[in-house]
CSV table of C-alpha atoms in Angstrom, one decimal:
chain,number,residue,atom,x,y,z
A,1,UNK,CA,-5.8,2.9,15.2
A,2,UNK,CA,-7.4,4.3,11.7
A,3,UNK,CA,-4.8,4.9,9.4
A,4,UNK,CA,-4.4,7.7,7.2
A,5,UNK,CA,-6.4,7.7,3.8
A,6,UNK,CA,-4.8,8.1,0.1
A,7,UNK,CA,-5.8,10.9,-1.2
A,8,UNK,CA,-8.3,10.7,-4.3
A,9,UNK,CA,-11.2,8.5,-2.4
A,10,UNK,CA,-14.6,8.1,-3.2
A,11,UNK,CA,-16.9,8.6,0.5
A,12,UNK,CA,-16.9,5.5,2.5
A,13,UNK,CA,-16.2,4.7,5.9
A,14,UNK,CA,-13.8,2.7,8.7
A,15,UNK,CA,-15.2,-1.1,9.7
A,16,UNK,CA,-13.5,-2.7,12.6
A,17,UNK,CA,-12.1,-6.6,11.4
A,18,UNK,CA,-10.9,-8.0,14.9
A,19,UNK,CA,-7.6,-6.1,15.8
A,20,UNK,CA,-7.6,-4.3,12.5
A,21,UNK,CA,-9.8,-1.0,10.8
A,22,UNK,CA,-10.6,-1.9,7.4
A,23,UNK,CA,-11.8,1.5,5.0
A,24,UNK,CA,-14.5,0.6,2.9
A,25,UNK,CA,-15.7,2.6,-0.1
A,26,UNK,CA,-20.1,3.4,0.1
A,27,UNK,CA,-20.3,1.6,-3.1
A,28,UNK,CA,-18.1,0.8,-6.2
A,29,UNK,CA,-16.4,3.6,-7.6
A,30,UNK,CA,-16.7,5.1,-11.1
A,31,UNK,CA,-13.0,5.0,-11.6
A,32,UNK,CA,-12.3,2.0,-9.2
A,33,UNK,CA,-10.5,0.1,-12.2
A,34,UNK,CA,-7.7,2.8,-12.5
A,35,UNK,CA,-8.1,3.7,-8.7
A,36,UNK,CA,-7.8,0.2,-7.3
A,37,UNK,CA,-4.1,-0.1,-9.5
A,38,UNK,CA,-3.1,3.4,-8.2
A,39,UNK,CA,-3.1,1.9,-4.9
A,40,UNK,CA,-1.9,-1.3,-5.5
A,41,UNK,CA,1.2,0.6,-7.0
A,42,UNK,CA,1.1,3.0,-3.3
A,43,UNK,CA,1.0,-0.5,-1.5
A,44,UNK,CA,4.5,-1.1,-0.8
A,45,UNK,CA,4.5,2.4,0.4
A,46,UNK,CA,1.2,2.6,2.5
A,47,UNK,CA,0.7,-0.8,3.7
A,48,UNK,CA,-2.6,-0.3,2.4
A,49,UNK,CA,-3.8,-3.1,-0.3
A,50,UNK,CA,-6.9,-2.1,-2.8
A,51,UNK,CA,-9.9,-5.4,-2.1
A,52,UNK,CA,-12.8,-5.6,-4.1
A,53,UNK,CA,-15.6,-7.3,-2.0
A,54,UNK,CA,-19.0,-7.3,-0.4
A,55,UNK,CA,-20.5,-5.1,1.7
A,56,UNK,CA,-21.9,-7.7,3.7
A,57,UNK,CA,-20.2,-10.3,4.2
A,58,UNK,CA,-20.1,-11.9,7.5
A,59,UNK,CA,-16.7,-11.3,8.6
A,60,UNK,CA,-14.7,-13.5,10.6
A,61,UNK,CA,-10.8,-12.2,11.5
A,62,UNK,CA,-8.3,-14.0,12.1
A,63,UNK,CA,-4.4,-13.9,12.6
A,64,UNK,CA,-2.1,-13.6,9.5
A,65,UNK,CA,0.8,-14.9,11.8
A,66,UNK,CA,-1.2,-18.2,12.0
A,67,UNK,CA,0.3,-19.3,8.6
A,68,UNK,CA,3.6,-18.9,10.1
A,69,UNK,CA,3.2,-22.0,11.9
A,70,UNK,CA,2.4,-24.0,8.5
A,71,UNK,CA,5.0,-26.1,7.1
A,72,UNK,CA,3.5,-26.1,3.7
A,73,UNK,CA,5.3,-28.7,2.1
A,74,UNK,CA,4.7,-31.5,5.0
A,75,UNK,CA,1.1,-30.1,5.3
A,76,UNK,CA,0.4,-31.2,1.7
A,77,UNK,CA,2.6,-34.3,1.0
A,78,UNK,CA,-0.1,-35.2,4.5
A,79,UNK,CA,-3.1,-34.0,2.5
A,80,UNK,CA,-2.2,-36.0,-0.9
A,81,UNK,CA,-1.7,-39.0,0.8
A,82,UNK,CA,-4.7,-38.9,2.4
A,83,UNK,CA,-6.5,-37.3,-1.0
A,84,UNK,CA,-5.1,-39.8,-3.2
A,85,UNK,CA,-5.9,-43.3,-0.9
A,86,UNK,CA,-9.9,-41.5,-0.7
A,87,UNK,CA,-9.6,-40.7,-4.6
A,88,UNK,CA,-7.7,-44.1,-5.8
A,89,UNK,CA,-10.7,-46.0,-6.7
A,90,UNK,CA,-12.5,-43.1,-8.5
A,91,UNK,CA,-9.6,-42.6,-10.4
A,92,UNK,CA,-9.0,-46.2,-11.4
A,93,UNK,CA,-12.9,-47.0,-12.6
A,94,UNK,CA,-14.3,-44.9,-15.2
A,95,UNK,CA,-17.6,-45.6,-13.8
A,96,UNK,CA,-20.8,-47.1,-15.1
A,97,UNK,CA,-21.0,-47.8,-19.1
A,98,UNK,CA,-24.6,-47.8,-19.4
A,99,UNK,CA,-26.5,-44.6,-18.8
A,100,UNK,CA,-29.8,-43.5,-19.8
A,101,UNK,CA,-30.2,-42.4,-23.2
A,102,UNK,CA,-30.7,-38.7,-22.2
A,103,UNK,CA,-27.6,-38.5,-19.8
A,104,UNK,CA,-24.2,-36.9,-20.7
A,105,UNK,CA,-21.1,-39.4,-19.0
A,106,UNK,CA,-19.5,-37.2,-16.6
A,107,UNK,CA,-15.6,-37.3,-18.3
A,108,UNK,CA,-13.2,-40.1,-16.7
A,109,UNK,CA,-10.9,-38.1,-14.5
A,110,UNK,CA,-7.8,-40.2,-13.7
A,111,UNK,CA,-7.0,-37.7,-11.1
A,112,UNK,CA,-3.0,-36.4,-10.3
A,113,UNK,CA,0.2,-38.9,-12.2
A,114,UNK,CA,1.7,-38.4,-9.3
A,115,UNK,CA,1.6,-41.7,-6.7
A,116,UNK,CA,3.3,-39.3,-3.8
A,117,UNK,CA,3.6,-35.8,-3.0
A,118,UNK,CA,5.8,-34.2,-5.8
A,119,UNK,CA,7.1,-31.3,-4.3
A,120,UNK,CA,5.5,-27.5,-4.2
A,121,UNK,CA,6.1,-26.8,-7.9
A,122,UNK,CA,9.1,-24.6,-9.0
A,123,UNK,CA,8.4,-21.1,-9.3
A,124,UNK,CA,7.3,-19.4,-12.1
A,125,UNK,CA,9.5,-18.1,-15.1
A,126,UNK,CA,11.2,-14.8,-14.3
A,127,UNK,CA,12.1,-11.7,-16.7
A,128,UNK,CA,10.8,-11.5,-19.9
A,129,UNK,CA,8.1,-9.6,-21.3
A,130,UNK,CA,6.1,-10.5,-19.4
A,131,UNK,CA,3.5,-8.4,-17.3
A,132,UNK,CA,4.6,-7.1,-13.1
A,133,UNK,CA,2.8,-8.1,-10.5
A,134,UNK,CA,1.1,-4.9,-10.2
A,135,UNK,CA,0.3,-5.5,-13.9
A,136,UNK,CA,-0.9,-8.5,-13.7
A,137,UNK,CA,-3.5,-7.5,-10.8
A,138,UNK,CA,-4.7,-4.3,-12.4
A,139,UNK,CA,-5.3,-6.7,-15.4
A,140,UNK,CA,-7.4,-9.5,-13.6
A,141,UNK,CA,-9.3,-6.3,-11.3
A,142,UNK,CA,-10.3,-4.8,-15.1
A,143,UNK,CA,-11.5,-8.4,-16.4
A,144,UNK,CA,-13.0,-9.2,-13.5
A,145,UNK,CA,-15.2,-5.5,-13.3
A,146,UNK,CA,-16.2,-6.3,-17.2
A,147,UNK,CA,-17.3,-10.0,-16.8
A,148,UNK,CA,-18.3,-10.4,-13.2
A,149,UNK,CA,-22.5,-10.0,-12.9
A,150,UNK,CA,-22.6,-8.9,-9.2
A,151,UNK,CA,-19.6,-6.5,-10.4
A,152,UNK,CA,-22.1,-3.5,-9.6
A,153,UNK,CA,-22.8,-4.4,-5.9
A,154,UNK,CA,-18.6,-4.5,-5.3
A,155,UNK,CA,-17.0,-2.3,-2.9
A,156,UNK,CA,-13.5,-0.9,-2.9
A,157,UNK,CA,-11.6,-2.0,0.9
A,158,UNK,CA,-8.2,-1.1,2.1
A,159,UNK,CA,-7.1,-3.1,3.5
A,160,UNK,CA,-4.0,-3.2,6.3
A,161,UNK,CA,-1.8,-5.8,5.9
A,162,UNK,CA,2.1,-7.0,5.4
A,163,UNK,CA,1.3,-8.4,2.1
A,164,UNK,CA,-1.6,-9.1,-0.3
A,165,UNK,CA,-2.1,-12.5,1.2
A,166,UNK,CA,-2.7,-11.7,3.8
A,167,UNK,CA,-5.7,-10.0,3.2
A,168,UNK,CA,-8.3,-12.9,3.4
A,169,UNK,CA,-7.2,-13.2,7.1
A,170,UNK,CA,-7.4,-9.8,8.2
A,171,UNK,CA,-10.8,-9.1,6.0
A,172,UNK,CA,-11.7,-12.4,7.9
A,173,UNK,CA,-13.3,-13.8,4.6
A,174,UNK,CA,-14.9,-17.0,6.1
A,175,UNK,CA,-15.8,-18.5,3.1
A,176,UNK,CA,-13.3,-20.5,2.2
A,177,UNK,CA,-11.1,-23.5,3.3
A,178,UNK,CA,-9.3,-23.3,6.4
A,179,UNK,CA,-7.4,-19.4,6.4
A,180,UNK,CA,-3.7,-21.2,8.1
A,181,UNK,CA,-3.2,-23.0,5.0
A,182,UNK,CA,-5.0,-20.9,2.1
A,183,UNK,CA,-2.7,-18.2,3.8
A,184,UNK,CA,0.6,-20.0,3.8
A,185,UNK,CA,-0.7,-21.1,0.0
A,186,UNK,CA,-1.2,-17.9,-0.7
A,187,UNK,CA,2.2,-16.2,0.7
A,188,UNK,CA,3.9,-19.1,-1.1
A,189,UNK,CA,2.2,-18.5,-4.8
A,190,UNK,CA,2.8,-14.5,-4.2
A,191,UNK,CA,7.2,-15.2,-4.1
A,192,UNK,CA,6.7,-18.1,-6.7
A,193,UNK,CA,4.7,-16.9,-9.0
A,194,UNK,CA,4.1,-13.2,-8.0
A,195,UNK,CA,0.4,-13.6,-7.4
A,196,UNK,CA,-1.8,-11.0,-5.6
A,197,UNK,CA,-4.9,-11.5,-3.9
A,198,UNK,CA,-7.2,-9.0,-5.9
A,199,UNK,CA,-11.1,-10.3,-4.7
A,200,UNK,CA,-12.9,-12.4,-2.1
A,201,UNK,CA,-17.0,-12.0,-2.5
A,202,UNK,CA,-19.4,-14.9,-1.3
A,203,UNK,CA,-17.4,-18.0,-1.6
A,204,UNK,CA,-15.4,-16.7,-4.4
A,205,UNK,CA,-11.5,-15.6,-4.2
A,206,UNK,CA,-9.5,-14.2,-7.3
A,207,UNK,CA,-5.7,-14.4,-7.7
A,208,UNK,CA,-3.9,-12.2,-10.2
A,209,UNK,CA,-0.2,-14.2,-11.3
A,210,UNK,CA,2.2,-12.6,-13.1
A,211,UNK,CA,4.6,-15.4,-13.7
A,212,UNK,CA,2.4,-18.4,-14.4
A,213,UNK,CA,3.3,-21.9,-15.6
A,214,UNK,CA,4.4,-22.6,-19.0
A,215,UNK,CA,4.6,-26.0,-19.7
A,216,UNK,CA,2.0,-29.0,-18.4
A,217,UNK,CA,4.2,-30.3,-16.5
A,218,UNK,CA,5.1,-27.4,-14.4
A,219,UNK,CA,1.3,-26.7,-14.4
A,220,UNK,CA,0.5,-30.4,-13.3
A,221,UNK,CA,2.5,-29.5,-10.3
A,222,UNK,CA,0.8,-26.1,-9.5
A,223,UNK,CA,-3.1,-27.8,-9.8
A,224,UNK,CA,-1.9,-30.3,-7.7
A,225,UNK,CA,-1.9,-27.3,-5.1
A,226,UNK,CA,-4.5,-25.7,-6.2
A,227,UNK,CA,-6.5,-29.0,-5.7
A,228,UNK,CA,-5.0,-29.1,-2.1
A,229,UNK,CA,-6.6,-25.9,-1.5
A,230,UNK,CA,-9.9,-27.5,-0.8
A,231,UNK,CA,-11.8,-25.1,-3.2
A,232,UNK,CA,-14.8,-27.2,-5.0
A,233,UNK,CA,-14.4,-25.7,-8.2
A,234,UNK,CA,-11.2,-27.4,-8.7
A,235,UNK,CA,-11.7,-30.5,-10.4
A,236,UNK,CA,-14.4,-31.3,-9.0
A,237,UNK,CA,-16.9,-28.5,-9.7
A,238,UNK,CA,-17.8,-29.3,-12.5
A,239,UNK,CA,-16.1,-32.5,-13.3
A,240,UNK,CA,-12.9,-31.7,-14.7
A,241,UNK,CA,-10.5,-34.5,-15.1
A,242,UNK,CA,-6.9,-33.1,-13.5
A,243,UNK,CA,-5.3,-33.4,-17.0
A,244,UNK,CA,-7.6,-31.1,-18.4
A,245,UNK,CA,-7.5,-28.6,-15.7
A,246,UNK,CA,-3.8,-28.5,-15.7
A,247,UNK,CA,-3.2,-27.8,-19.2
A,248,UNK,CA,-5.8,-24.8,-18.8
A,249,UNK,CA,-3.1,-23.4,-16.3
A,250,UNK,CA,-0.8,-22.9,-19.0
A,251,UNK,CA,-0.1,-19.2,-19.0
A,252,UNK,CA,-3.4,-18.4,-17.6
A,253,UNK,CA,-2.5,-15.3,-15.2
A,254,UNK,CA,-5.8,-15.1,-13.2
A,255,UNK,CA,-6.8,-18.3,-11.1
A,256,UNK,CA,-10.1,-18.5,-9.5
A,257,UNK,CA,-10.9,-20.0,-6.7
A,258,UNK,CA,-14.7,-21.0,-5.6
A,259,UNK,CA,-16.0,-23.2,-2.3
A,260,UNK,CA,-19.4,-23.9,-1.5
């Protein structure tokens, strides 16, 4: 059934995602920084969540309820164990010490200090001063509009859904690692660390978090998930040793995610 439209919309029109109807906007809207937070803040209200996205891209829907049946934290103490015994050797040899004279070394990455699954990592700090939620997306949607290149060929979705994680799923965003667990991931980040699902475009997806780690170790433990994922930028793309990419988590309130 089509839902009933927020008033204050640019022209667009009503795409069918599997069970769902998705609104899309005909191209990106003058205003869509200010409009996309307007209805972020009607979400709760609406059941309507703002999506910046492309046009065409191939969709492929499937259940939200799937993540349901995901028991996260077995799921990745499973995926570790299995990461870390392919990884092990990698991380132990720092590779070849003669290169040609016109190489750069890729950096020695010693990979996770962890020898087993940890634990999902605490949730973020509460109160403060902090930026919302709501904030914290509008923020990372108005960075993302200035710095992205292919900003201009964005286009505004609402998007039906029980939560902002849930949106990949119902969009049907195929890009991307297996939807089951990026959308338990995803539910799980949004009540730890009050993240929102603000753009998935291509093989890209982009995470606002309001309540982000603040010391390494707290952030060793969340890139430890994020390298779970199965993105390819994490890490691996380009070589990052984990250490390095952990620390970068440190109060960073946007985390991108990229697969190939």
């Amino acid at each position: 059934m089509v839902f009933s439209l927020p008033d204050g919309l640019p022209s667009g029109r009503f795409e069918q995602r599997g069970p769902s109807e998705v609104w899309f906007s005909d191209g990106l809207p003058d205003d869509a920084e200010e409009l996309w937070a307007d209805l972020l803040r009607q979400a709760a209200v609406t059941g309507l969540y703002p999506h910046l996205c492309w046009p065409k891209d191939p969709p492929r829907p499937a259940d939200p309820a799937a993540a349901d049946a995901v028991r996260l934290d077995e799921v990745l103490a499973a995926d570790f164990a299995e990461y870390r015994r392919k990884r092990l050797p990698f991380w132990s040899d720092p590779g070849p010490s003669e290169l040609p004279e016109d190489v750069e070394p890729w950096p020695h990455g010693p990979g996770p200090p962890f020898e087993r699954w940890p634990g999902l990592a605490p949730a973020g700090p509460g109160g403060g001063d902090g930026p919302g939620a709501e904030e914290a997306a509008a923020r990372a949607v108005a960075d993302l509009l200035y710095t992205e290149p292919f900003a201009a060929s964005f286009v505004l979705a609402l998007v039906p859904a029980r939560r902002s994680a849930d949106v990949p799923a119902v969009m049907g965003w195929s890009h991307g690692g297996p939807l089951p667990l990026l959308g338990a991931l995803l539910r799980s980040w949004e009540d730890r660390f009050g993240a929102r699902v603000v753009a998935a475009y291509g093989g890209e997806l982009h995470v606002s978090v309001a309540r982000p780690p603040l010391d390494p170790a707290h952030a060793e433990r969340i890139a430890l998930e994020h390298v779970l994922s199965t993105a390819d930028n994490i890490v691996d793309d380009p070589p990052t040793p984990f250490p390095k990419y952990a620390r970068e988590l440190v109060g960073r309130t946007e985390w991108r995610f990229w697969w190939d």
